[in-house]
XYZ file of C-alpha atoms in Angstrom:
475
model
C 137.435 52.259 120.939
C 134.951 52.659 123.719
C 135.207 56.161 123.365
C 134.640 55.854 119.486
C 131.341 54.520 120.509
C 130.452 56.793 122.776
C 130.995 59.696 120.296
C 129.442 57.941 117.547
C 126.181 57.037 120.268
C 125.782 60.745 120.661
C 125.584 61.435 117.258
C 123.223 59.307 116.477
C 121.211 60.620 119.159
C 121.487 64.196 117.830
C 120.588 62.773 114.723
C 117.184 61.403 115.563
C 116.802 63.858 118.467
C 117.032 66.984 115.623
C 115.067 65.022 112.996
C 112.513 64.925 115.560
C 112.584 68.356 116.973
C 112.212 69.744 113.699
C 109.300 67.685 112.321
C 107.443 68.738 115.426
C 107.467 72.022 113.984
C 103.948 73.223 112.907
C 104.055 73.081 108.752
C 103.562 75.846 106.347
C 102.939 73.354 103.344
C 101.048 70.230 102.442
C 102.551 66.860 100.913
C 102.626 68.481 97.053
C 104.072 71.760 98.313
C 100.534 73.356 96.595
C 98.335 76.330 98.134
C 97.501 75.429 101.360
C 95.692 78.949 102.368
C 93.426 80.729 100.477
C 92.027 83.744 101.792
C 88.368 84.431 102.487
C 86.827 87.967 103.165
C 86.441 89.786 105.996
C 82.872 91.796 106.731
C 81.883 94.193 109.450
C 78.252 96.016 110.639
C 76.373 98.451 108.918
C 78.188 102.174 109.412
C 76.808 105.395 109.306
C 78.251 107.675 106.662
C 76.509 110.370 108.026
C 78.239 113.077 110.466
C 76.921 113.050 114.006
C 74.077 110.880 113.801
C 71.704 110.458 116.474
C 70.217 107.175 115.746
C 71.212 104.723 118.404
C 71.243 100.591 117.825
C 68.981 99.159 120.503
C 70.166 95.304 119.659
C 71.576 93.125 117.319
C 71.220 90.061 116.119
C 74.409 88.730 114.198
C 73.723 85.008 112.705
C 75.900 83.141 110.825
C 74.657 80.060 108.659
C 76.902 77.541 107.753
C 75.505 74.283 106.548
C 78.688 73.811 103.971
C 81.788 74.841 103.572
C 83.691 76.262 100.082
C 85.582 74.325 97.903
C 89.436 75.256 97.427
C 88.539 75.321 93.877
C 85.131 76.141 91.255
C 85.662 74.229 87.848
C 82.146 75.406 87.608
C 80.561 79.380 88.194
C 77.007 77.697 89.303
C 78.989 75.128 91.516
C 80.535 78.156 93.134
C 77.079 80.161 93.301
C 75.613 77.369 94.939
C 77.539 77.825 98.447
C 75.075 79.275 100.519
C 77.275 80.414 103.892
C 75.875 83.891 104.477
C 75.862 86.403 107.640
C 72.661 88.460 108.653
C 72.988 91.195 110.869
C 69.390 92.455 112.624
C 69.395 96.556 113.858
C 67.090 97.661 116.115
C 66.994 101.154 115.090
C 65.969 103.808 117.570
C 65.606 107.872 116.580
C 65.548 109.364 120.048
C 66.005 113.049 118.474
C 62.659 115.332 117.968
C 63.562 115.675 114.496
C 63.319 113.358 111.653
C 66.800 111.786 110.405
C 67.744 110.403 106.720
C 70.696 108.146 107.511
C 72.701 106.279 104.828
C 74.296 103.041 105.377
C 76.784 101.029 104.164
C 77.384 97.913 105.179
C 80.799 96.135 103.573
C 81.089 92.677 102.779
C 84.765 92.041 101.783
C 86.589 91.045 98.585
C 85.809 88.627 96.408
C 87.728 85.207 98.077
C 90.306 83.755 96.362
C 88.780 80.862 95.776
C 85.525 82.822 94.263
C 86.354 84.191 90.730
C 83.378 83.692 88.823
C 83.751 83.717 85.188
C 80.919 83.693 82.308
C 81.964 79.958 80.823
C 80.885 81.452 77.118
C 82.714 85.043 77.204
C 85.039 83.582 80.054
C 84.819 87.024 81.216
C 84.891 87.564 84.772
C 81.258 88.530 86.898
C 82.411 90.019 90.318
C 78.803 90.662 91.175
C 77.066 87.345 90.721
C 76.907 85.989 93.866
C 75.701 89.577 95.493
C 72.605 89.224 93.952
C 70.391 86.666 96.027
C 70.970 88.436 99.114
C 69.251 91.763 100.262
C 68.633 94.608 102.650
C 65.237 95.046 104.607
C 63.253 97.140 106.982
C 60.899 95.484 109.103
C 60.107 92.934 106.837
C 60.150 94.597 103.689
C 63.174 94.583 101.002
C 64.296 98.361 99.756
C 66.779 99.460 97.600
C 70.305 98.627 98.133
C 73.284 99.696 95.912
C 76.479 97.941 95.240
C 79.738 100.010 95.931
C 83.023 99.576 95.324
C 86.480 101.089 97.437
C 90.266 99.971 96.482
C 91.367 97.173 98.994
C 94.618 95.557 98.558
C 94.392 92.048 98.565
C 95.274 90.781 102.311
C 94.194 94.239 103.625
C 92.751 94.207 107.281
C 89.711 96.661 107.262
C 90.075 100.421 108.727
C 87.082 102.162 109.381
C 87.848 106.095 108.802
C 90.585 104.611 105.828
C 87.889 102.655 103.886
C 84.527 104.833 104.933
C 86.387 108.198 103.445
C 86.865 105.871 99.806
C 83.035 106.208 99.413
C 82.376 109.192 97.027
C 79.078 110.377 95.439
C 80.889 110.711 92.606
C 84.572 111.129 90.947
C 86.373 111.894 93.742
C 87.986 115.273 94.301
C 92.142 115.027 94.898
C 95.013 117.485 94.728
C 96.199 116.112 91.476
C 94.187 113.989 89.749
C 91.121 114.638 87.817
C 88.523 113.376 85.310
C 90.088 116.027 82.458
C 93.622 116.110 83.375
C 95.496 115.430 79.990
C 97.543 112.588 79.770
C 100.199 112.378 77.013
C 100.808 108.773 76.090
C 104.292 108.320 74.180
C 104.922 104.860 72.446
C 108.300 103.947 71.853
C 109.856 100.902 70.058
C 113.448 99.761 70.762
C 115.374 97.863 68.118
C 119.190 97.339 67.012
C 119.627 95.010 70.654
C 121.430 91.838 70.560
C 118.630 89.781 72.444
C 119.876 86.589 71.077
C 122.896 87.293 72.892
C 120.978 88.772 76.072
C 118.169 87.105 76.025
C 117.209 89.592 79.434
C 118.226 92.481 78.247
C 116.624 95.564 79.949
C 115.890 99.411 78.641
C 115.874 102.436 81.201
C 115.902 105.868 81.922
C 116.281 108.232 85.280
C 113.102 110.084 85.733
C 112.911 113.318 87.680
C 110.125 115.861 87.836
C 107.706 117.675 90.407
C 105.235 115.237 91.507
C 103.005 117.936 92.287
C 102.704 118.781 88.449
C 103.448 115.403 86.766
C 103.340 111.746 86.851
C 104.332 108.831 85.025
C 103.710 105.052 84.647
C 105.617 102.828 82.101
C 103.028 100.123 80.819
C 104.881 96.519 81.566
C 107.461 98.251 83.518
C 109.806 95.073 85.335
C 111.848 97.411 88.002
C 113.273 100.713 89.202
C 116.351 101.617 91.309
C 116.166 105.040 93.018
C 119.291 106.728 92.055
C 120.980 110.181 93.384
C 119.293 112.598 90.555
C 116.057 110.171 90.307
C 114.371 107.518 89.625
C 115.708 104.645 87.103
C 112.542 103.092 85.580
C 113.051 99.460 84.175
C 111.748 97.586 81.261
C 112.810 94.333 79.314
C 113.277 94.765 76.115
C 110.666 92.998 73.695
C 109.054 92.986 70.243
C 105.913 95.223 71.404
C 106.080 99.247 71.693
C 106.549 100.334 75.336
C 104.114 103.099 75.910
C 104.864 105.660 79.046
C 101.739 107.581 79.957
C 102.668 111.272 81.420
C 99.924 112.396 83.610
C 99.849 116.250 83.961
C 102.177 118.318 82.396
C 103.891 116.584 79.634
C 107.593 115.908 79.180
C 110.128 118.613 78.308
C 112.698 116.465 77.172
C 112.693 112.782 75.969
C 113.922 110.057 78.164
C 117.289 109.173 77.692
C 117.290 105.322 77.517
C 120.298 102.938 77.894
C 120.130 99.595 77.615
C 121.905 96.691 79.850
C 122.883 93.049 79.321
C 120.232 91.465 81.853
C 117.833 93.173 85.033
C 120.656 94.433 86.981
C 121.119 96.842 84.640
C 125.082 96.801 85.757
C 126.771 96.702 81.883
C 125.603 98.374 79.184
C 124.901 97.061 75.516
C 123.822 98.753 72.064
C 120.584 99.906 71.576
C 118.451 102.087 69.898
C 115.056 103.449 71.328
C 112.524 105.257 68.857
C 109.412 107.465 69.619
C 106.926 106.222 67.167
C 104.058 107.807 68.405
C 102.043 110.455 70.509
C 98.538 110.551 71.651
C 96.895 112.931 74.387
C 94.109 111.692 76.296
C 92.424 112.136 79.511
C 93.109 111.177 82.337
C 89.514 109.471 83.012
C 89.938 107.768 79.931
C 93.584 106.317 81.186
C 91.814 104.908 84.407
C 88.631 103.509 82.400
C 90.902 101.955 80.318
C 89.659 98.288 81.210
C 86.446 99.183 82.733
C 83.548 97.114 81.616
C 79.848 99.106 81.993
C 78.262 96.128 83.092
C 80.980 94.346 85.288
C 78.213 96.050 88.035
C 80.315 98.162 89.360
C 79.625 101.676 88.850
C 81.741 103.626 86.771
C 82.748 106.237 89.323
C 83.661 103.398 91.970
C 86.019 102.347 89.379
C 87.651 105.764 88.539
C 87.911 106.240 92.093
C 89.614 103.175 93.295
C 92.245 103.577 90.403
C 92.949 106.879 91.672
C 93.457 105.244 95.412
C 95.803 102.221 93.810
C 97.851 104.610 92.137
C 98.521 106.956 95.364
C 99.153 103.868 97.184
C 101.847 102.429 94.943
C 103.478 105.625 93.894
C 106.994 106.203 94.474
C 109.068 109.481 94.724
C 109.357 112.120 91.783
C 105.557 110.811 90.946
C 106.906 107.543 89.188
C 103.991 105.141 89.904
C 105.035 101.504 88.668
C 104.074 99.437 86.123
C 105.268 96.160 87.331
C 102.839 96.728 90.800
C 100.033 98.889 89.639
C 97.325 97.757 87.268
C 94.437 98.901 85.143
C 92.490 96.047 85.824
C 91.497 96.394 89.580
C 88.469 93.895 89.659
C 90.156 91.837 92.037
C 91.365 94.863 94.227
C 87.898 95.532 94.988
C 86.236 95.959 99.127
C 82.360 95.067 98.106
C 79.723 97.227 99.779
C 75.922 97.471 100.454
C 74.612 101.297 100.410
C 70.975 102.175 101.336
C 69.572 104.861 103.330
C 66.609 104.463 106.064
C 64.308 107.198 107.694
C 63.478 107.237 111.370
C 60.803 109.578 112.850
C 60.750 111.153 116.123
C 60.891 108.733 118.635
C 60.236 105.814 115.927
C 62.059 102.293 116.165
C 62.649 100.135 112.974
C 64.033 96.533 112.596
C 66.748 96.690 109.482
C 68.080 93.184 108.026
C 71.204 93.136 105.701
C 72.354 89.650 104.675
C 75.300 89.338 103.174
C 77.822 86.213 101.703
C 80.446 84.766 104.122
C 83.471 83.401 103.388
C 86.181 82.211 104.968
C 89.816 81.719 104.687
C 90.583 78.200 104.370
C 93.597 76.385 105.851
C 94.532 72.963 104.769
C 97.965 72.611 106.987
C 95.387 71.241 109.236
C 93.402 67.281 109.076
C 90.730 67.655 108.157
C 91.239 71.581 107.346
C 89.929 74.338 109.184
C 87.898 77.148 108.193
C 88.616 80.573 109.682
C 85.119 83.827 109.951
C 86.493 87.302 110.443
C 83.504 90.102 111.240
C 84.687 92.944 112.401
C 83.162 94.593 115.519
C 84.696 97.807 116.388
C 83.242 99.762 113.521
C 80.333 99.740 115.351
C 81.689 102.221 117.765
C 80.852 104.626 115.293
C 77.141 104.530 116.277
C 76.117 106.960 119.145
C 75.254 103.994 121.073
C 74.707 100.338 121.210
C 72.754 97.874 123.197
C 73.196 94.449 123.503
C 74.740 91.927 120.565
C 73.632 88.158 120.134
C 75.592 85.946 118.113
C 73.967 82.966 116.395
C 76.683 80.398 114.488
C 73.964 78.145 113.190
C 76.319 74.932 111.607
C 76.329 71.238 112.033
C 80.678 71.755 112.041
C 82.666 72.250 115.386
C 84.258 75.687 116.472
C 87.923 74.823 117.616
C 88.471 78.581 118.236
C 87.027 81.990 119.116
C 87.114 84.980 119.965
C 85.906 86.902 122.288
C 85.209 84.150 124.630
C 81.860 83.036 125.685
C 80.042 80.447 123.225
C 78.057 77.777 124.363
C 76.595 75.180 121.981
C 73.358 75.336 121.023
C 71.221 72.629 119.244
C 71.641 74.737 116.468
C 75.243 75.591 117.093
C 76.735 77.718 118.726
C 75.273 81.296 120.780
C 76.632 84.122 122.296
C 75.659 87.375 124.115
C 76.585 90.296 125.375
C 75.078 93.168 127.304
C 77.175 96.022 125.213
C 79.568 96.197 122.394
C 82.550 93.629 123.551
C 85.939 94.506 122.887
C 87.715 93.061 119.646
C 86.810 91.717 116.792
C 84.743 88.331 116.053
C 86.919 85.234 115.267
C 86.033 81.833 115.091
C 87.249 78.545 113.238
C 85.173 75.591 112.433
C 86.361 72.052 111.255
C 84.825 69.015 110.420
C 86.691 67.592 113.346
C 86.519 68.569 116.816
C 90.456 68.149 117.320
C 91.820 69.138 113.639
C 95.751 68.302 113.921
C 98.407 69.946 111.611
C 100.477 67.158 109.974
C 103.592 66.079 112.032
C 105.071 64.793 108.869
C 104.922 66.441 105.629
C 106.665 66.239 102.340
C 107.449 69.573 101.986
C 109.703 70.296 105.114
C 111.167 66.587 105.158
C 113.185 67.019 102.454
C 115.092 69.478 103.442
C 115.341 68.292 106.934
C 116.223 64.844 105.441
C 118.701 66.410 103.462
C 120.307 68.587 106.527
C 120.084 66.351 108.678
C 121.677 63.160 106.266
C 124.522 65.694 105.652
C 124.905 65.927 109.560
C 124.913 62.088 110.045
C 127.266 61.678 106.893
C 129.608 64.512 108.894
C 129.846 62.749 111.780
C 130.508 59.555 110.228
C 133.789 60.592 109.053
C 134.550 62.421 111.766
C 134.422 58.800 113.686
C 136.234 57.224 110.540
C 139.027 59.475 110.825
C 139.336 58.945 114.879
C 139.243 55.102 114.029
C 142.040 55.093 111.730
C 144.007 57.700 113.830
C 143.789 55.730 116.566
C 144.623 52.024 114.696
C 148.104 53.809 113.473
C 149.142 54.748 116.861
C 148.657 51.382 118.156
């Protein structure tokens, strides 16, 4: 019996031991299981676009102004306009060359945040440029033109100077395959005769296979695609609407033969009947326009050219470039840029200003949460040289974190300097809190622990009931 005890003593010390153990470890959720990280932006200097530039940055001054912090979510667009957290970097300019230089800059500024969709509350269409406008681009003193550029980003993307730099293009980009007249042959097809009462997931498909080099396609609401020995299968539930397959380049010499299947495995096949109702030819610049809006801000060319970038990125082999992952509507795929140009004499020094909106990515694992700045420092490199770099954080918050080391507190906030460019990029968090603490205890883990863990301590309970009564009947 005293051995019963024992066993049943270290059980119950596993028990508590493992429920402990495991709530120590650092949460990915809050108590409702909702989003608990939304994603800010990430900016970087001004760069020169220019080949082999001589101009040389003396010093700058990088200041960061955060009186508030953003909400998680804007009911309101002028609630969300209203958050004033903004960067402003300060060049000293120098032209040491004998010869005048035209430089042109571009300074990026991130994606719009998740938590920064701004949409007209009358036409509830979206305005990506809204909260660009208030901020602007100087030279010693005086504001000059600045224009807003767009470059594909995928969403979570970290920044790559000679990957996103080589995205700006004067105009529609030139490319191997695409262009602004390439035909594109759109055929529309409607399926009918399928039992969808029966299979209520019931998918169409076909195996594509062609030279990539000459043609491309894209299924509109495409769901999957299996590659397959003689292709690709391209997927598609089945529904009351016409699925339309655009053929860029050289259109089809045969109809795709579809077969239908009982569900998204596309394992048995079913009856089914699918019927070309329709062809149209257009081009291809009228294919990537297709949800293009002339006074979203963004110009028309930065549009064409970023759908041409999203579609290389997501296509797959034999030129199939899917539906269920690329998108027309690329507003919210979009790296934000300022472009301007400045003109240094012989031997002439300027001061240039670009302020910009900062936002970060917010983490509410944390109490109270914490609030995480990106800027990106090793673009500057591109420059023929740089000076020395001061860093202002002006904020009434507390910075838990940073990198590269070296802040002091200022009464102002925070300040930083260096005699060249440091290695790395610029990181730091602020919180409401000096000590911000992730939850030991939160709903979302717990019940599964609780569950594990009650199944454990209902295991070893009969394991001790079963010793118990083995024991009493051999006595």
């Amino acid at each position: 019996m005293k051995r019963t005890l024992c066993i049943f003593r270290r059980f119950i010390l596993f028990f508590c031991l493992s429920f402990l153990m495991l709530n120590l470890i650092p949460p990915h959720a809050s108590a409702n299981s909702a989003q608990t990280h939304w994603t800010g932006t990430t900016a970087t200097g001004a760069i020169i676009t220019n080949d082999e530039c001589p101009i040389v940055v003396e010093n700058e001054n990088l200041t960061f102004d955060i009186n508030e912090f953003p909400k998680q979510y804007y009911n309101e667009s002028e609630d969300y306009l209203s958050y004033n957290g903004k960067v402003t970097a300060e060049y000293t300019f120098y032209n040491p060359a004998d010869y005048t230089v035209n430089a042109v800059l571009a300074f990026p500024f991130g994606t719009v945040p998740d938590y920064g969709i701004i949409r007209n509350s009358k036409t509830d269409e979206t305005i990506w440029t809204a909260d660009t406008e208030r901020y602007n681009v100087s030279i010693d003193g005086t504001p000059i033109d600045k224009q807003l550029r767009h470059t594909f980003s995928l969403n979570g993307s970290q920044f790559e100077l000679n990957r996103d730099v080589s995205m700006l293009h004067s105009s529609y980009m030139d490319d191997e395959f695409y262009d602004p007249d390439l035909p594109v042959t759109q055929y529309t097809f409607v399926a009918s005769n399928v039992d969808t009462e029966t299979y209520r997931a019931a998918n169409a498909a076909f195996i594509f296979s062609a030279d990539q080099n000459k043609t491309k396609i894209l299924l509109e609401n495409q769901s999957g695609a299996k590659t397959q020995d003689n292709g690709i299968q391209v997927e598609t539930w089945v529904q009351d609407e016409p699925f339309v397959l655009n053929v860029i380049g050289n259109p089809l010499t045969q109809m795709p033969e579809w077969k239908f299947y009982e569900d998204g495995s596309c394992e048995k096949e079913i009856d089914g009947t699918m019927t070309l109702v329709n062809t149209n030819v257009i081009t291809f610049k009228e294919l990537a326009l297709s949800e293009y809006e002339a006074d979203s801000g963004i110009l028309e060319y930065d549009w064409y050219n970023a759908i041409v970038e999203s579609m290389k990125y997501f296509e797959w082999e034999y030129g199939v470039v899917p539906g269920s992952e690329f998108q027309f509507d690329i507003s919210n795929q979009l790296m934000r840029w300022y472009e301007y140009e400045i003109v240094l004499e012989p031997g002439e020094k300027i001061v240039n200003t670009v302020t910009a909106p900062v936002y970060p990515s917010i983490n509410t694992n944390y109490e109270p949460p914490i609030y995480e700045y990106t800027y990106l420092l090793s673009p500057a490199q591109s420059w023929k040289d740089f000076g020395t770099l001061n860093i202002m954080v002006n904020t009434p918050f507390y910075m838990t974190e940073s990198g590269p080391e070296g802040f002091e507190q200022s009464n102002s906030g925070y300040i930083c300097k260096f005699s060249n460019l440091p290695e790395g990029e610029l990181t730091f968090t602020l919180c409401s809190d000096p000590k911000p603490t992730a939850p030991i205890f939160n709903n979302y883990l717990s019940p599964i622990l609780l569950i594990f863990l009650g199944i454990v301590l209902i295991f070893a309970i009969v394991i001790i009931v079963v010793v118990v009564l083995i024991r009493k009947r051999r006595t």
